[in-house]
PDB file of C-alpha atoms in Angstrom:
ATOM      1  CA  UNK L  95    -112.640 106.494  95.853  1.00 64.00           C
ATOM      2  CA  UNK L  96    -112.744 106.206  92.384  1.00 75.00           C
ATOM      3  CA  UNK L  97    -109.718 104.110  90.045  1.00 80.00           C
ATOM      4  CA  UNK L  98    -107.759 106.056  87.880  1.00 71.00           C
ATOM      5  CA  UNK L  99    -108.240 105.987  83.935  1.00 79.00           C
ATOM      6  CA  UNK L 100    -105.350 107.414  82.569  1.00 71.00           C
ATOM      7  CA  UNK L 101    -103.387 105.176  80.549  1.00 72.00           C
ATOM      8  CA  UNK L 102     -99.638 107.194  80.975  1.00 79.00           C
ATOM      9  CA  UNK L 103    -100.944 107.600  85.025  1.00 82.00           C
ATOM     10  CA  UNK L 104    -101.338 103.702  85.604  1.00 80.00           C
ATOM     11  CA  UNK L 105     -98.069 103.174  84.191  1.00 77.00           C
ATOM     12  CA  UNK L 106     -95.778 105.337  85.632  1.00 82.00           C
ATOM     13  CA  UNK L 107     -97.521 104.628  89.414  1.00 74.00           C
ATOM     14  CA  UNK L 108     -98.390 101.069  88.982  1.00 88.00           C
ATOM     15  CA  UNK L 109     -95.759  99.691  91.075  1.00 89.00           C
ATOM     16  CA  UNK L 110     -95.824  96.471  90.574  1.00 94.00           C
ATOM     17  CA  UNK L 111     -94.670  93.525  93.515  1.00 95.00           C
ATOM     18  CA  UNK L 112     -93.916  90.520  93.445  1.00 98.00           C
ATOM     19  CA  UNK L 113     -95.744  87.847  96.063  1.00 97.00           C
ATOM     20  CA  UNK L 114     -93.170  84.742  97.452  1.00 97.00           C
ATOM     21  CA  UNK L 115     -95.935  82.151  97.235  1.00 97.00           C
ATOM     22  CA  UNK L 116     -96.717  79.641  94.615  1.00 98.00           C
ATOM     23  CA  UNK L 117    -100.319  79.824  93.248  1.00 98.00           C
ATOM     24  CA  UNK L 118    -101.759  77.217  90.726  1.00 98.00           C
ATOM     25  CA  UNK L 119    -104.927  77.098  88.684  1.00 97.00           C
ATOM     26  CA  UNK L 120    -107.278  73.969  89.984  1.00 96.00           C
ATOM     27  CA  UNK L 121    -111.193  72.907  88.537  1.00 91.00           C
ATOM     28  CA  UNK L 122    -113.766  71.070  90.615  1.00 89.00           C
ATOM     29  CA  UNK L 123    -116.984  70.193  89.870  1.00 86.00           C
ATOM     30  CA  UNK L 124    -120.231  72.246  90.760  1.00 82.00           C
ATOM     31  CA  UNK L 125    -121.206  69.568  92.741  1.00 76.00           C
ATOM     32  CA  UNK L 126    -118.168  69.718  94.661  1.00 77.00           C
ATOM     33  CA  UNK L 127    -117.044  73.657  95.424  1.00 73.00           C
ATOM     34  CA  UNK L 128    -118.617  73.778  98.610  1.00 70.00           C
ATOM     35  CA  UNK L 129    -116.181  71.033 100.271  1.00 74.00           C
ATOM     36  CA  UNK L 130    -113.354  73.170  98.813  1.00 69.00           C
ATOM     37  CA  UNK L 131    -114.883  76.540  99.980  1.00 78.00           C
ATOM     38  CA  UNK L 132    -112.172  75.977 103.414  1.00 78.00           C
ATOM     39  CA  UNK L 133    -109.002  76.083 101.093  1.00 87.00           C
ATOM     40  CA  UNK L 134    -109.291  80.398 101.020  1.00 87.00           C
ATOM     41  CA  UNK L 135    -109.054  80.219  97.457  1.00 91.00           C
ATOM     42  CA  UNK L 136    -107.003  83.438  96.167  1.00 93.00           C
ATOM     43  CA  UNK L 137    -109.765  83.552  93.268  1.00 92.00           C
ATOM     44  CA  UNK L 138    -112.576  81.809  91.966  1.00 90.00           C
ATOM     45  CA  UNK L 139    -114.557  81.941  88.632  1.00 91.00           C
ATOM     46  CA  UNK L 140    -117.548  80.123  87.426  1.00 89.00           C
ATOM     47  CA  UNK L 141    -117.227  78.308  83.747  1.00 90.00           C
ATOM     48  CA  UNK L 142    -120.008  76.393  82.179  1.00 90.00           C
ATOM     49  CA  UNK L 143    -117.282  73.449  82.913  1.00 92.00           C
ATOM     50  CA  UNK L 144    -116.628  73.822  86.330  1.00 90.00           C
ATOM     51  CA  UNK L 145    -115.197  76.060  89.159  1.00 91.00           C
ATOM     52  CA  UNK L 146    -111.878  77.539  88.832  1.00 93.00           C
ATOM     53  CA  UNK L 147    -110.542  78.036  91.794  1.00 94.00           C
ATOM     54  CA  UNK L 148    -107.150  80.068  92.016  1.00 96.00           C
ATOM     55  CA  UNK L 149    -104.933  78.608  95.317  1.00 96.00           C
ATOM     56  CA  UNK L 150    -101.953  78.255  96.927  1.00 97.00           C
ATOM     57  CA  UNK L 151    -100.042  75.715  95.766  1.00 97.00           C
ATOM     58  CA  UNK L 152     -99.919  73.911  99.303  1.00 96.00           C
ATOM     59  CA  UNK L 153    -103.548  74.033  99.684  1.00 95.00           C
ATOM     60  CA  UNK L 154    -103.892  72.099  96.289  1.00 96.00           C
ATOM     61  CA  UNK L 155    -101.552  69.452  97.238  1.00 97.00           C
ATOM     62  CA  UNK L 156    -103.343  69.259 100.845  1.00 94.00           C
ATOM     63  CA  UNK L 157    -106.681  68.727  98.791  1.00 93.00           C
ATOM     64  CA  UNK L 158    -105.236  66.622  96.479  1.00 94.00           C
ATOM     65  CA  UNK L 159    -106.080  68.526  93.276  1.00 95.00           C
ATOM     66  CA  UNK L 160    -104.595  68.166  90.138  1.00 95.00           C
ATOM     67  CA  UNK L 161    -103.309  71.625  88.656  1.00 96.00           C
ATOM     68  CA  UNK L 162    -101.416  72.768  85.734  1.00 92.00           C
ATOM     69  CA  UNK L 163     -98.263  75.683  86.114  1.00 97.00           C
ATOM     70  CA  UNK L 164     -96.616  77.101  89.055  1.00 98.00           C
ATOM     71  CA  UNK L 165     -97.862  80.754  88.929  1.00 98.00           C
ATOM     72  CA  UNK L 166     -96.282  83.503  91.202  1.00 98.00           C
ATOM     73  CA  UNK L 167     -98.528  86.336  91.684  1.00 98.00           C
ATOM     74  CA  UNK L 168     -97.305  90.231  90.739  1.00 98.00           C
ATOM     75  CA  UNK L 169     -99.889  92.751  91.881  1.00 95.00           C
ATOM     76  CA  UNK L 170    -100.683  96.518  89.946  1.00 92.00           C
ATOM     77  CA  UNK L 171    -100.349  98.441  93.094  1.00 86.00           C
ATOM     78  CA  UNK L 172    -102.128 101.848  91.515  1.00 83.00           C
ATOM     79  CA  UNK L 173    -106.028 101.777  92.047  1.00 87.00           C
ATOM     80  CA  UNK L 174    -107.054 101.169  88.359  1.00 82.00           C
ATOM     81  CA  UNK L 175    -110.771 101.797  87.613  1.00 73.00           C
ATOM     82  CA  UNK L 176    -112.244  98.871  86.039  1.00 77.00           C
ATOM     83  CA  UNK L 177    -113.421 101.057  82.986  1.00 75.00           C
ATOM     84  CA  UNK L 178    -109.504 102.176  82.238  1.00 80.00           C
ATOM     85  CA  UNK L 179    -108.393 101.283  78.364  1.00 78.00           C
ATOM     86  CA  UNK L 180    -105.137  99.661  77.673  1.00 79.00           C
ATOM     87  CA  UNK L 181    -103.243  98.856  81.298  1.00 82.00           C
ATOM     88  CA  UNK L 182    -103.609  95.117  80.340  1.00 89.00           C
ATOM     89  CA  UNK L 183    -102.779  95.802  77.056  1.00 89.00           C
ATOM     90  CA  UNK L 184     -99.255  97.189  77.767  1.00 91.00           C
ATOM     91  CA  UNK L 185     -98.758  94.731  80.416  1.00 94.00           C
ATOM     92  CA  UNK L 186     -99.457  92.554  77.785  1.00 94.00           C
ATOM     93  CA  UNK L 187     -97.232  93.611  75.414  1.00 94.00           C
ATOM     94  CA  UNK L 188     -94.388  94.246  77.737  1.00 95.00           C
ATOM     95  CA  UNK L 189     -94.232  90.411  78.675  1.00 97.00           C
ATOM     96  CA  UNK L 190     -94.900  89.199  75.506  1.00 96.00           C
ATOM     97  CA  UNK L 191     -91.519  91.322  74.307  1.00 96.00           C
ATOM     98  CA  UNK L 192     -89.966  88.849  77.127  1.00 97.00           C
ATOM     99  CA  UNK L 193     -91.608  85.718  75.833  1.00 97.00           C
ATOM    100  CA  UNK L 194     -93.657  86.086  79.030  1.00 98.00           C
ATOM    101  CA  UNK L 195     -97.083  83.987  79.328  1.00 96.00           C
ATOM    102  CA  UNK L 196     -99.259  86.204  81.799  1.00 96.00           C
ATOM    103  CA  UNK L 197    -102.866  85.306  83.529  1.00 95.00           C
ATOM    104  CA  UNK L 198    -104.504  88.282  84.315  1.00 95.00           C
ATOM    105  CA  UNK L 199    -107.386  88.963  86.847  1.00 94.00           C
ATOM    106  CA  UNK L 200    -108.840  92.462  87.307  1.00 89.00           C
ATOM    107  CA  UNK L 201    -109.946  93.217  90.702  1.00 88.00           C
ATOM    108  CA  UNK L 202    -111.585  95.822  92.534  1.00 87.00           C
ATOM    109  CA  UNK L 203    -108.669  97.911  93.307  1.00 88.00           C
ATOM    110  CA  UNK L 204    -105.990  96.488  91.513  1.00 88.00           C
ATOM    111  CA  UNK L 205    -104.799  93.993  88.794  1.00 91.00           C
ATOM    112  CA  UNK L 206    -102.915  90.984  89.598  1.00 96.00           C
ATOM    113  CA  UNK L 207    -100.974  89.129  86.928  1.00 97.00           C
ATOM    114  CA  UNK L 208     -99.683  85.309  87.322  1.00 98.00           C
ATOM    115  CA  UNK L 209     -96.996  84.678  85.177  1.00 98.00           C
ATOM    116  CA  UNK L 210     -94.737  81.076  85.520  1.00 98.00           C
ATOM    117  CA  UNK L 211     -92.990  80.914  88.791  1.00 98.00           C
ATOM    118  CA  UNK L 212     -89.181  80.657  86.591  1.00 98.00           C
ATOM    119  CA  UNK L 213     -90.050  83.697  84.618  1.00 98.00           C
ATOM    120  CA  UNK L 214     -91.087  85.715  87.859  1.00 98.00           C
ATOM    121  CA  UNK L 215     -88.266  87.895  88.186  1.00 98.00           C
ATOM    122  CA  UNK L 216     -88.376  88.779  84.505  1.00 98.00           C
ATOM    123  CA  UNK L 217     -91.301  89.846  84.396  1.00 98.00           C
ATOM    124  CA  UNK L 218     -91.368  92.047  86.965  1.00 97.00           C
ATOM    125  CA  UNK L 219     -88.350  93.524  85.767  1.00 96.00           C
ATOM    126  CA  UNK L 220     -90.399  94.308  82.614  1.00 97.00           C
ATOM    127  CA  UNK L 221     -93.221  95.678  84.573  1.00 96.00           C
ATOM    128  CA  UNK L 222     -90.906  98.127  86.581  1.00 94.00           C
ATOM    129  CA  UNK L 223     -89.679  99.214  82.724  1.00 93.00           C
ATOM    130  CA  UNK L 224     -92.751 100.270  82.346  1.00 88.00           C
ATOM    131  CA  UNK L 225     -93.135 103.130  85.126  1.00 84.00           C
ATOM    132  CA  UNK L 226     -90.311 104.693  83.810  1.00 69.00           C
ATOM    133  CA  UNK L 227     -90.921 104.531  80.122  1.00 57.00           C
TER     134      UNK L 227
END
């Protein structure tokens, strides 16, 4: 099934939700992923500087990893093709209008953006402005 493209499409179906947990951003080593490979990180990424590994934040405490922000997690429930122009854009711009920092990660299906865990409700509230803009 292919993602949609349309710009005014993603944003009036996007339906964006809100996750309970607390996610944080953590780094290892190379040398040292695999041992963290059985914390079911939420994410991962590979920088010439290490592993970032995207995790609950009770997994990061259990490990004993240093991280920075509490992140909550607010998933773009619309199927957005990964070639679609301007959905992070207007996401984007709607938070910044809120004084909203915003991490995003494009996915497969959908887009997931972590924005601080006190400006959560916020920006969700922004987001849902959105779909009926």
């Amino acid at each position: 099934m292919a993602g949609e493209t349309d710009l005014a499409k993603l944003l009036s179906t996007m339906d964006p939700v809100l996750y309970p947990q607390t996610y944080v951003y953590c780094t290892v080593a190379y040398r040292d992923q695999a041992r963290y490979q059985t914390l079911e990180a939420l994410a991962t990424y590979r920088e010439d500087e290490g592993v970032t590994l995207v995790l609950a934040r009770d997994a990061a405490d259990e490990a004993g990893l240093t991280y920075g922000p509490l992140l909550r997690r607010i998933t773009l429930n619309v199927h957005s093709a990964l070639e679609a122009v301007g959905l992070t854009a207007a996401v984007s711009v709607a938070l910044t209008r809120e004084g909203i920092s915003a991490n995003v990660i494009a996915a497969y299906y959908h887009d997931h953006i972590f924005v601080p865990e006190a400006d959560a409700e916020r920006a969700l509230a922004a987001l849902r402005a959105l779909t009926v803009a």
